[in-house]
PDB file of C-alpha atoms and ligand atoms in Angstrom:
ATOM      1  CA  UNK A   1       3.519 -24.195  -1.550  1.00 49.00           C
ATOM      2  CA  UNK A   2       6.825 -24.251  -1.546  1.00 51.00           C
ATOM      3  CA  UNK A   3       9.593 -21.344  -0.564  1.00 52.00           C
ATOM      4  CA  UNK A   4      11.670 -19.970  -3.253  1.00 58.00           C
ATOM      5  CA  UNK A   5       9.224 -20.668  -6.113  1.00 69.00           C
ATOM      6  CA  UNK A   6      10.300 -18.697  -8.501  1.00 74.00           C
ATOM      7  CA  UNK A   7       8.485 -18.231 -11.893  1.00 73.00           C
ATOM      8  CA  UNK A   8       9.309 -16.781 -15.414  1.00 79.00           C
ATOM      9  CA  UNK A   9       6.070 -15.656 -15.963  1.00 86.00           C
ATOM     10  CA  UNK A  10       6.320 -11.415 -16.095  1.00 89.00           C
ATOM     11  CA  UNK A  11       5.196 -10.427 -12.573  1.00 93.00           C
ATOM     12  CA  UNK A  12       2.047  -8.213 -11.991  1.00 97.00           C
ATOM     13  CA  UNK A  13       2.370  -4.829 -12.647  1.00 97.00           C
ATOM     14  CA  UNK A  14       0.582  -4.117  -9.265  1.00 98.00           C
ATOM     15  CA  UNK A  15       0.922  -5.504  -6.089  1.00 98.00           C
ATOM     16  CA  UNK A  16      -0.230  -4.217  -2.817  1.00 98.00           C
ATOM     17  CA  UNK A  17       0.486  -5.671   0.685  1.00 98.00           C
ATOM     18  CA  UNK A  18      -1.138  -5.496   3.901  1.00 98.00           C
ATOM     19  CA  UNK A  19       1.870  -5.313   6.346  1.00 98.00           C
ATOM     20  CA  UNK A  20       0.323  -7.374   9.303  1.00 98.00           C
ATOM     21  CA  UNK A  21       1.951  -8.972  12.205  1.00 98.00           C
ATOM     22  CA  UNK A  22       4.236  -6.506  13.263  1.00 98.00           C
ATOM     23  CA  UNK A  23       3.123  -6.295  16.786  1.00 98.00           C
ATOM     24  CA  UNK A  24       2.942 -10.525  17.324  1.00 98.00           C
ATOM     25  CA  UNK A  25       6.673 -10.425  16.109  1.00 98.00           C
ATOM     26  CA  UNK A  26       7.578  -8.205  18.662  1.00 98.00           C
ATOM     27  CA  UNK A  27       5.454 -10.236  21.563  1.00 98.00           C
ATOM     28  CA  UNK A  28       6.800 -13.332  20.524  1.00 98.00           C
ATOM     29  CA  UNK A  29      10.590 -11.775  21.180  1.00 98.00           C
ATOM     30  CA  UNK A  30       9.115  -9.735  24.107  1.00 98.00           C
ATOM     31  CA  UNK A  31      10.151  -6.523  22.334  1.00 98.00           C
ATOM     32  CA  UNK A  32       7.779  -3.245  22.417  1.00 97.00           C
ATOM     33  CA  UNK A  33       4.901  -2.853  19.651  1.00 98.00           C
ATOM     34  CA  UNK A  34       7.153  -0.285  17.844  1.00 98.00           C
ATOM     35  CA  UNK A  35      10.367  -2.810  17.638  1.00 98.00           C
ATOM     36  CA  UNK A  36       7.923  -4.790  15.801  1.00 98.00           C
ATOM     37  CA  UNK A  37       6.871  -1.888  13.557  1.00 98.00           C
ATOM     38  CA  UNK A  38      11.062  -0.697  12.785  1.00 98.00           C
ATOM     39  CA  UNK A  39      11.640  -4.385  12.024  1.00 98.00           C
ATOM     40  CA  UNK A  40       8.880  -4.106   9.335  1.00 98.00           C
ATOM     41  CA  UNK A  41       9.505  -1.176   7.607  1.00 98.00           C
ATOM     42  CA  UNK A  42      13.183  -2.971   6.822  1.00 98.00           C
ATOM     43  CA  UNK A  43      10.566  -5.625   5.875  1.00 98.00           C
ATOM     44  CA  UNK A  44       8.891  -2.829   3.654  1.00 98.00           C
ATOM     45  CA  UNK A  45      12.395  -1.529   1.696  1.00 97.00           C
ATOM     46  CA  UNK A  46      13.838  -5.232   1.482  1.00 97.00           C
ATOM     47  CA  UNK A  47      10.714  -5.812  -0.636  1.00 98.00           C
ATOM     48  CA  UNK A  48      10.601  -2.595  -2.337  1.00 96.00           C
ATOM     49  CA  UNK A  49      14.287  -3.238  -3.582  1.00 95.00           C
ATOM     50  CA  UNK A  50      13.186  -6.449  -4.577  1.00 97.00           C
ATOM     51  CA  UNK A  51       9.881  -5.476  -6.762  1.00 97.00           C
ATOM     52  CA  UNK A  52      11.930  -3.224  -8.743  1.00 95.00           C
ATOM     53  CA  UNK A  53      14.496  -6.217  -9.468  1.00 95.00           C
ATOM     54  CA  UNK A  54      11.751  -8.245 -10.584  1.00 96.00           C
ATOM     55  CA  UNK A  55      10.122  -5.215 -12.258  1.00 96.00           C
ATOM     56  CA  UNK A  56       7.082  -4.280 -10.910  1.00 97.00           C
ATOM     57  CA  UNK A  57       6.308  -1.418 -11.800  1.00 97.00           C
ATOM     58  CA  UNK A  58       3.604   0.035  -8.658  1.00 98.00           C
ATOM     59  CA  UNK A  59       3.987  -0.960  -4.771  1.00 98.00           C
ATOM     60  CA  UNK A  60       0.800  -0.057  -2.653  1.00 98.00           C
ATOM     61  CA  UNK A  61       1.335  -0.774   1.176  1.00 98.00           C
ATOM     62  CA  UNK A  62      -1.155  -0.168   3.916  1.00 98.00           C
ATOM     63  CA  UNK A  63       1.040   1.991   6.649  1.00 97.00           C
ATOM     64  CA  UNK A  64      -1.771   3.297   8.629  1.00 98.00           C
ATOM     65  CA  UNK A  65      -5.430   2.911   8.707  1.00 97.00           C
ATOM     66  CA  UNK A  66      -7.901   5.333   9.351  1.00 96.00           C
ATOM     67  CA  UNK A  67      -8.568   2.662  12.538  1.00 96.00           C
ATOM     68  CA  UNK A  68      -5.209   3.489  14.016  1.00 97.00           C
ATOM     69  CA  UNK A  69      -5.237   5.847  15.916  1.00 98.00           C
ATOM     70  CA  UNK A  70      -7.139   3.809  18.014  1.00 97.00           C
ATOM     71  CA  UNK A  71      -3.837   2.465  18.864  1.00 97.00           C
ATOM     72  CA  UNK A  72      -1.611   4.075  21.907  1.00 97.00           C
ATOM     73  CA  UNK A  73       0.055   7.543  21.420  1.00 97.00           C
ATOM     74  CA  UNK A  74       3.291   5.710  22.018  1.00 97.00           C
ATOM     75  CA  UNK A  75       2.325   3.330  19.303  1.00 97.00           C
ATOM     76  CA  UNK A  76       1.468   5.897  16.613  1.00 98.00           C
ATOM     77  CA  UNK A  77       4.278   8.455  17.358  1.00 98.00           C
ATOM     78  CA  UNK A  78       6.589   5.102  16.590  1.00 98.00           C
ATOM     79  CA  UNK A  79       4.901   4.228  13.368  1.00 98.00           C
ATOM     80  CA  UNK A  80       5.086   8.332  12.309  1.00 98.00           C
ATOM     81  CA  UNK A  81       8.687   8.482  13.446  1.00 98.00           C
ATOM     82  CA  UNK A  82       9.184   5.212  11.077  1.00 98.00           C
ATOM     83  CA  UNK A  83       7.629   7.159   8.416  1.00 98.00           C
ATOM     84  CA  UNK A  84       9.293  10.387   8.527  1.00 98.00           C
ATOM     85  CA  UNK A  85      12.909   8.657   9.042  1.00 97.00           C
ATOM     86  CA  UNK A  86      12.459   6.557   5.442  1.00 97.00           C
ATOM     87  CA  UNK A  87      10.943   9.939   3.914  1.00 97.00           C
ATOM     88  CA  UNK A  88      13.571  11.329   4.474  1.00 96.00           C
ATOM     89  CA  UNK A  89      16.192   9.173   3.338  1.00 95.00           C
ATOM     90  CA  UNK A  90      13.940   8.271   0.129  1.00 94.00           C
ATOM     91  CA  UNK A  91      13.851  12.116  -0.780  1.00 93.00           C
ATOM     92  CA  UNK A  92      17.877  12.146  -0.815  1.00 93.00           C
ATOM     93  CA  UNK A  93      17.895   8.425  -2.476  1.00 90.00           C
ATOM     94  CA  UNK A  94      14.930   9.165  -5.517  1.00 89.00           C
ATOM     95  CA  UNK A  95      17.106   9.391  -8.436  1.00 87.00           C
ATOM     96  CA  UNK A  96      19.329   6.401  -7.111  1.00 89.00           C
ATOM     97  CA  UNK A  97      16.836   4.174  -6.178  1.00 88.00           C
ATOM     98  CA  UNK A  98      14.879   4.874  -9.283  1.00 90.00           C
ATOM     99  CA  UNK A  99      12.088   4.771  -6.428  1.00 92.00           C
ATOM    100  CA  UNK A 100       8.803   7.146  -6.734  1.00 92.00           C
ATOM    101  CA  UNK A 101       6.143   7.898  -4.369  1.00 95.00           C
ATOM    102  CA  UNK A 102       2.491   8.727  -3.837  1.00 96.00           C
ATOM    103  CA  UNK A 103      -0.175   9.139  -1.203  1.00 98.00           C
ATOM    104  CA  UNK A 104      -3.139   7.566  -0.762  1.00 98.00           C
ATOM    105  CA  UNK A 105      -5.116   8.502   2.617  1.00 98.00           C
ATOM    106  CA  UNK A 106      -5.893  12.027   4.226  1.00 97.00           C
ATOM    107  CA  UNK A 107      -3.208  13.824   4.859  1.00 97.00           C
ATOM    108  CA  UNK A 108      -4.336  16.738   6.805  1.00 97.00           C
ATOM    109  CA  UNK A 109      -4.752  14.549  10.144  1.00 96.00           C
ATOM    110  CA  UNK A 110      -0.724  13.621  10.042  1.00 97.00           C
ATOM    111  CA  UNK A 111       1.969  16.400  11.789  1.00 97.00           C
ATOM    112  CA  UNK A 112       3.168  18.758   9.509  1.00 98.00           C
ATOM    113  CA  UNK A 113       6.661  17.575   9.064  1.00 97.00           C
ATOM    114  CA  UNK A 114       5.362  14.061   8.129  1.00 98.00           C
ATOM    115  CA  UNK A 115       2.940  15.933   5.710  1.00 98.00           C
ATOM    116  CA  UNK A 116       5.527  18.493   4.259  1.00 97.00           C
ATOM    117  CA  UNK A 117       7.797  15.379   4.066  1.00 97.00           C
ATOM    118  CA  UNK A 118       4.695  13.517   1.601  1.00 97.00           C
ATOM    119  CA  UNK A 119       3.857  16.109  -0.850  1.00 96.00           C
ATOM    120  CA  UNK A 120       7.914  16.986  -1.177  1.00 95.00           C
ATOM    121  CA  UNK A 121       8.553  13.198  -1.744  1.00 95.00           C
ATOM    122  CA  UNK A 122       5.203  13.329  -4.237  1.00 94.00           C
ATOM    123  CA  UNK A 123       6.397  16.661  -5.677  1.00 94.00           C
ATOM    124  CA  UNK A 124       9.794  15.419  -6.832  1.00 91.00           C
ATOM    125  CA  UNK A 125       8.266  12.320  -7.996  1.00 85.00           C
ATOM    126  CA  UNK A 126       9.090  10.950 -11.300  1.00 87.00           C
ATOM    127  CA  UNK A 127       8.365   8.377 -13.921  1.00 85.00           C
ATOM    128  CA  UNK A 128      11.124   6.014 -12.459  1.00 89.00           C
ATOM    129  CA  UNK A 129      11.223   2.133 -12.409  1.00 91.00           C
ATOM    130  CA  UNK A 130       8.979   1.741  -8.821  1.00 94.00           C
ATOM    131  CA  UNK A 131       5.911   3.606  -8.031  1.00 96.00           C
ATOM    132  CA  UNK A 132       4.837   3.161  -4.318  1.00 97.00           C
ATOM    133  CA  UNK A 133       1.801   3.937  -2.915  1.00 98.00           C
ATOM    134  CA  UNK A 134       1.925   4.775   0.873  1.00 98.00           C
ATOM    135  CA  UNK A 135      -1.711   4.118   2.069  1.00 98.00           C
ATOM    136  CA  UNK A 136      -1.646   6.686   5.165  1.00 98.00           C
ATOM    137  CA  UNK A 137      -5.136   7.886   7.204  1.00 98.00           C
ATOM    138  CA  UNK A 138      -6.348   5.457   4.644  1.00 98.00           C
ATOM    139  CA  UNK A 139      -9.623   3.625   4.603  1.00 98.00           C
ATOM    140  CA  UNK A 140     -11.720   2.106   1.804  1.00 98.00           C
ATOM    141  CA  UNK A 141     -14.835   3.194   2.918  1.00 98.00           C
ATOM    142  CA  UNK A 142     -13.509   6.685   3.459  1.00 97.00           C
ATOM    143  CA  UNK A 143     -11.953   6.821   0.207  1.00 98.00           C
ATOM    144  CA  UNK A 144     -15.365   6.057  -1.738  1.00 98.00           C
ATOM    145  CA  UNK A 145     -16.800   8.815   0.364  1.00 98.00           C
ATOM    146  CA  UNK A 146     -14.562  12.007  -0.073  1.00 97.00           C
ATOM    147  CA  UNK A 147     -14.702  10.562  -4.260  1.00 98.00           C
ATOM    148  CA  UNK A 148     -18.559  10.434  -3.912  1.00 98.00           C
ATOM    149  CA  UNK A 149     -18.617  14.059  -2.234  1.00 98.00           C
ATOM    150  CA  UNK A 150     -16.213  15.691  -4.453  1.00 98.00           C
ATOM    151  CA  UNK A 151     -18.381  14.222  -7.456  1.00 98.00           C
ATOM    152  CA  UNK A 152     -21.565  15.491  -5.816  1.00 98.00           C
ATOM    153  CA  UNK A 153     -19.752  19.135  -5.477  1.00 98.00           C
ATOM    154  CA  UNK A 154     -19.337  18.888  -9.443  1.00 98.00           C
ATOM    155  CA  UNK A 155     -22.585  18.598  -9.533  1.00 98.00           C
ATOM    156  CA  UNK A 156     -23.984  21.109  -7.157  1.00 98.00           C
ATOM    157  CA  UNK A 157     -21.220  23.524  -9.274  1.00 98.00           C
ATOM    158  CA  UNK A 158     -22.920  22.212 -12.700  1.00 98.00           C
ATOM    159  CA  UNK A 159     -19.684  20.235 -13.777  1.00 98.00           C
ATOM    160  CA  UNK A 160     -22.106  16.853 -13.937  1.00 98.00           C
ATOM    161  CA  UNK A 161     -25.576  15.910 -14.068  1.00 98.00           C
ATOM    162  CA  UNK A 162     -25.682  12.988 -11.571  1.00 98.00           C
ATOM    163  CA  UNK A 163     -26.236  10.233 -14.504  1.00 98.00           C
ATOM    164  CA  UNK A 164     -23.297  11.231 -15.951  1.00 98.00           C
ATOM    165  CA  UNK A 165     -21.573   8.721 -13.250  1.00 98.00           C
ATOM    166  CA  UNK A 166     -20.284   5.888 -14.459  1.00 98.00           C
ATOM    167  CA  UNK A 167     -17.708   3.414 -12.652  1.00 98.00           C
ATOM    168  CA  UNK A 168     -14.059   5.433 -14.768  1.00 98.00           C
ATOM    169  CA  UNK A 169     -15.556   8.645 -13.384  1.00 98.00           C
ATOM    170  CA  UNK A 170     -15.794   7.706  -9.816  1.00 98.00           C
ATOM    171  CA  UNK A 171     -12.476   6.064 -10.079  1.00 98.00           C
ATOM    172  CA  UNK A 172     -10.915   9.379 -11.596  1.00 98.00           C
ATOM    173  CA  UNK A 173     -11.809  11.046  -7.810  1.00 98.00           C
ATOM    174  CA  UNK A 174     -10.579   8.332  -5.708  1.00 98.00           C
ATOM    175  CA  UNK A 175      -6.829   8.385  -4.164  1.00 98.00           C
ATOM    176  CA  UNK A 176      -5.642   6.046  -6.747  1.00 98.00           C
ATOM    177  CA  UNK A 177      -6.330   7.815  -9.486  1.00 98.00           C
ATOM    178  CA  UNK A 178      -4.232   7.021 -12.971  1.00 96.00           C
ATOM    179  CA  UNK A 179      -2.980   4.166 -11.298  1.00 97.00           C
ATOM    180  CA  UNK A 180      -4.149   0.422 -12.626  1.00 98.00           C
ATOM    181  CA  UNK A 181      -5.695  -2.101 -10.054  1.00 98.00           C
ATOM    182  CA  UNK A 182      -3.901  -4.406  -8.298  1.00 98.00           C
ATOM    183  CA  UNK A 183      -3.901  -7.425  -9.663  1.00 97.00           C
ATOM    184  CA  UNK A 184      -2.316  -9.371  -6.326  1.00 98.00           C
ATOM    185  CA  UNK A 185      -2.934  -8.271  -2.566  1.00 98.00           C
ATOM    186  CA  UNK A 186      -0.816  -9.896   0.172  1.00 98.00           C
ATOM    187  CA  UNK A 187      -1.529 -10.603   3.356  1.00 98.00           C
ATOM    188  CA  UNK A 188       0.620 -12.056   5.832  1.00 98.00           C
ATOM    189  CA  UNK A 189       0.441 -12.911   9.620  1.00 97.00           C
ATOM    190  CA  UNK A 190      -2.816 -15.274   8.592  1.00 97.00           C
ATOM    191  CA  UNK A 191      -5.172 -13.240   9.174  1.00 96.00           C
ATOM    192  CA  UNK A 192      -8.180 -13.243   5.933  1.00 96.00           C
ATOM    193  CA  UNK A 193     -10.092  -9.870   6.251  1.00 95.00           C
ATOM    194  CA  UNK A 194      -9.299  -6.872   3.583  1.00 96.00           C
ATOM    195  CA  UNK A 195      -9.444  -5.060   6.823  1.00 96.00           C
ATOM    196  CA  UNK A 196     -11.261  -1.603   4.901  1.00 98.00           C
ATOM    197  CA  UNK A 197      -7.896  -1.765   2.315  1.00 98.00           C
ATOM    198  CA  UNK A 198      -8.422  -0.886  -1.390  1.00 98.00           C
ATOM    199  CA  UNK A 199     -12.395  -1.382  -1.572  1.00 98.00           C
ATOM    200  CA  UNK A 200     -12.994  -0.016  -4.714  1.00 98.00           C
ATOM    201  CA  UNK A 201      -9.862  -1.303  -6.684  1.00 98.00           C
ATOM    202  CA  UNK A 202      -9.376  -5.003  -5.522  1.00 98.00           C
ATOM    203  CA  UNK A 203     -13.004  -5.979  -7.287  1.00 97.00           C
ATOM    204  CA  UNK A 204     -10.836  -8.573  -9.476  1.00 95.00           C
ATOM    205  CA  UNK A 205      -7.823  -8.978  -7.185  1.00 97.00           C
ATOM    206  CA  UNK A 206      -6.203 -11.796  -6.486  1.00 97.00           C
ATOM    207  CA  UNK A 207      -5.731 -12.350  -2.823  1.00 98.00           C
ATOM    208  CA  UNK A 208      -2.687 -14.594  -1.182  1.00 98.00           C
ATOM    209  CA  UNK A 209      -3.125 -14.407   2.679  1.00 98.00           C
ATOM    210  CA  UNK A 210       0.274 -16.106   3.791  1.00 98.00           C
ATOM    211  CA  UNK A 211       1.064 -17.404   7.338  1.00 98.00           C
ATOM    212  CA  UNK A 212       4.689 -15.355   7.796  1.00 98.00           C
ATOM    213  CA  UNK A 213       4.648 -12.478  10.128  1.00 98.00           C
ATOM    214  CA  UNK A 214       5.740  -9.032   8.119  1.00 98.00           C
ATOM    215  CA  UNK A 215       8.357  -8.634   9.661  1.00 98.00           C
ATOM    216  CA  UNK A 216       9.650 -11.715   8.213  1.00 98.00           C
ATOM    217  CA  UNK A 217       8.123 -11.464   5.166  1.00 98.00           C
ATOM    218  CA  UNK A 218      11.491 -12.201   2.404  1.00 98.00           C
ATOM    219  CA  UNK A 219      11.939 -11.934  -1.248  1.00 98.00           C
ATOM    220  CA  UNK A 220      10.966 -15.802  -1.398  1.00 98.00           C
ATOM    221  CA  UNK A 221       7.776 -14.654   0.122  1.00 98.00           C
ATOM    222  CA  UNK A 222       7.168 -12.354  -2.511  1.00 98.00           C
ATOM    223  CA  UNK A 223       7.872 -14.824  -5.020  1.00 97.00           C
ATOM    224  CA  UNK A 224       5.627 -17.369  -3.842  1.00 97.00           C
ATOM    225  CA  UNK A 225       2.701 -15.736  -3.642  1.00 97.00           C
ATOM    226  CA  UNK A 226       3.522 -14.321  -7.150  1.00 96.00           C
ATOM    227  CA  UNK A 227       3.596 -17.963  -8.191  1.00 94.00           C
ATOM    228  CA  UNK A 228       0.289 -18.770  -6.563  1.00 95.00           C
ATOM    229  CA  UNK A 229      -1.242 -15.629  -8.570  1.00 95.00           C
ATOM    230  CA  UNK A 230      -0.145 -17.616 -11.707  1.00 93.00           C
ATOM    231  CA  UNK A 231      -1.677 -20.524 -10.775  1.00 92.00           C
ATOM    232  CA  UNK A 232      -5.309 -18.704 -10.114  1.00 91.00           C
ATOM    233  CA  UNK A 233      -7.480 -18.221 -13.521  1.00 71.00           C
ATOM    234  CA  UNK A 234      -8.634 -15.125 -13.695  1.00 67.00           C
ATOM    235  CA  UNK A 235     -11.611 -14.944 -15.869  1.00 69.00           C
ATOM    236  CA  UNK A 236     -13.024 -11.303 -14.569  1.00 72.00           C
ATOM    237  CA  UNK A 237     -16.530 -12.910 -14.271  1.00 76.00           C
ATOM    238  CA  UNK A 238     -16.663 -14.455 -17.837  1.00 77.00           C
ATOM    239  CA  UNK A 239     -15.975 -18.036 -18.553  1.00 70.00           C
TER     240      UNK A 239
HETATM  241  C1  FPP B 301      -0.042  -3.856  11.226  1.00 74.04           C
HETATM  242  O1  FPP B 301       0.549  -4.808  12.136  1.00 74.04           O
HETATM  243  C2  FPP B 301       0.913  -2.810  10.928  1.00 74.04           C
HETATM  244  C3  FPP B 301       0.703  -1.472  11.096  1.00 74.04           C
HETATM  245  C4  FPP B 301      -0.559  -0.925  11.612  1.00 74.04           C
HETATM  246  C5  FPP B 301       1.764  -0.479  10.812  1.00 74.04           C
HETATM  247  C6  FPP B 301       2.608  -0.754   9.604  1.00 74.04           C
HETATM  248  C7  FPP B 301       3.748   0.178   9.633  1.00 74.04           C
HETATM  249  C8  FPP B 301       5.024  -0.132   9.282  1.00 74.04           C
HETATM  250  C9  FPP B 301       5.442  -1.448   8.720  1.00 74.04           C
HETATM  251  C10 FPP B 301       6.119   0.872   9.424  1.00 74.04           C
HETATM  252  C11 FPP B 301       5.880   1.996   8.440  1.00 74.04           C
HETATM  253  C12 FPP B 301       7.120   2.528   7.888  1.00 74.04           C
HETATM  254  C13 FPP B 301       7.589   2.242   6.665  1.00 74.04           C
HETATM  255  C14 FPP B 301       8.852   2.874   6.240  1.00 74.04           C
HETATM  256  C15 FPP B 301       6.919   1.333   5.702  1.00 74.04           C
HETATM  257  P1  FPP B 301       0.000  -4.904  13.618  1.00 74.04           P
HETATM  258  O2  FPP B 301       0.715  -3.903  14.447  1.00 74.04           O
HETATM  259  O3  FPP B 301      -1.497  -4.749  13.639  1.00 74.04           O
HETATM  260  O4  FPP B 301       0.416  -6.371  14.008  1.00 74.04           O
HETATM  261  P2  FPP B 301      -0.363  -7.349  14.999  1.00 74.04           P
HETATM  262  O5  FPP B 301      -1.660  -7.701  14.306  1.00 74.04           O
HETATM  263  O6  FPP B 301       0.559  -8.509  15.091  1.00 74.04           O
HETATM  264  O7  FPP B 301      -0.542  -6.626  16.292  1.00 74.04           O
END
């Protein structure tokens, strides 16, 4: 495929992107894990900007799994300090940037600023032209369990009788509730797993796995693997 393949097809109202590589950029310029990690989060707002030029309308990126803090303390304080610093600079931005925000993960493990800093950022959110999705603590697996507890607590209260589950309510208690699947999920760096991202809600996703570190990942990136998601036929399971 090409670079710089640009289509006038509308683009998908929901992408979501796996920001992988960070830490191979950095090795291959002998630079700390958490150079690698500043270079992609300018990575993440270049294509932020860029998805609200083209016009889509929700942004879901994978930030931190519920498998990082595996990593080194060094590692994660980088990645929160990342966080924090574009929190904060979103919060004074919103109205400019026509930029909202929500959370998707469990909160409760993160410091308190970086916590405070999410609900503020998801408090003052509005209906504006971007909607991203910061996938934070998140895991797939995890996410299906805290819906499937909190529906089994509406139960146990009498809200439900277990039948009454059907595949709209479960997805009314996960994170992503309200918002439509994704309809593309990137990958970069070449690596093909879903790595525990968006279980539930990439069932009919599209998937481009691209061979581009993140931190390199450009507009013409973005546009080429929109172009390849034209070129799939999506036929949800029927003919
Ligand atoms: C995966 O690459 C990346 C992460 C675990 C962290 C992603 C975080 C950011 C891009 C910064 C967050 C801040 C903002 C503002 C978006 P990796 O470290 O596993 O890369 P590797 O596979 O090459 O080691």
């Amino acid at each position: 495929m090409a670079l710089s393949e640009k289509t006038t097809l509308p683009p998908p109202q929901h992408i979501a992107i796996i920001m992988d590589g960070n830490g191979r950029w950095a090795k291959k310029r002998g630079l700390p894990r958490t150079a690698g990690h500043a270079a992609g989060a300018e990575a993440f707002r270049r294509i932020a900007n860029y998805c609200r030029t083209l016009g889509v309308r929700y942004l879901t990126v994978y930030a931190f799994s519920t498998e990082n803090w595996k990593r080194s303390q060094e590692e994660i304080s980088g990645i929160m300090r990342l966080l924090r610093r574009y929190l904060e600079e979103a919060l004074q931005d919103m109205e400019k940037n026509r930029v909202c925000f929500r959370f998707f993960g469990d909160l409760s493990k993160l410091s308190p600023e970086l916590q405070k800093l999410c609900y503020d950022a998801q408090n003052r959110s509005r209906d504006y032209d971007v909607q991203v999705n910061f996938c934070l603590n998140y895991g797939g697996r995890n996410e299906i369990v805290q819906a499937s507890r909190a529906f089994a607590a509406d139960v146990a209260a009498g809200k439900y009788q277990p039948e009454d589950l059907t595949e709209e309510l479960l997805s009314s208690y996960l994170y992503s509730k309200g918002v439509p699947d994704p309809e593309l999920i990137i990958r970069p760096s070449g690596e093909m797993r879903t790595s525990n991202f968006l279980l539930w809600q990439s069932a009919y996703s599209e998937y481009v796995f691209m061979n581009v570190l993140w931190p390199d990942f450009s507009p013409s990136h973005l546009d080429e693997a929109i172009a390849e998601y034209h070129r799939r036929n999506r036929r949800f399971g029927g003919t």
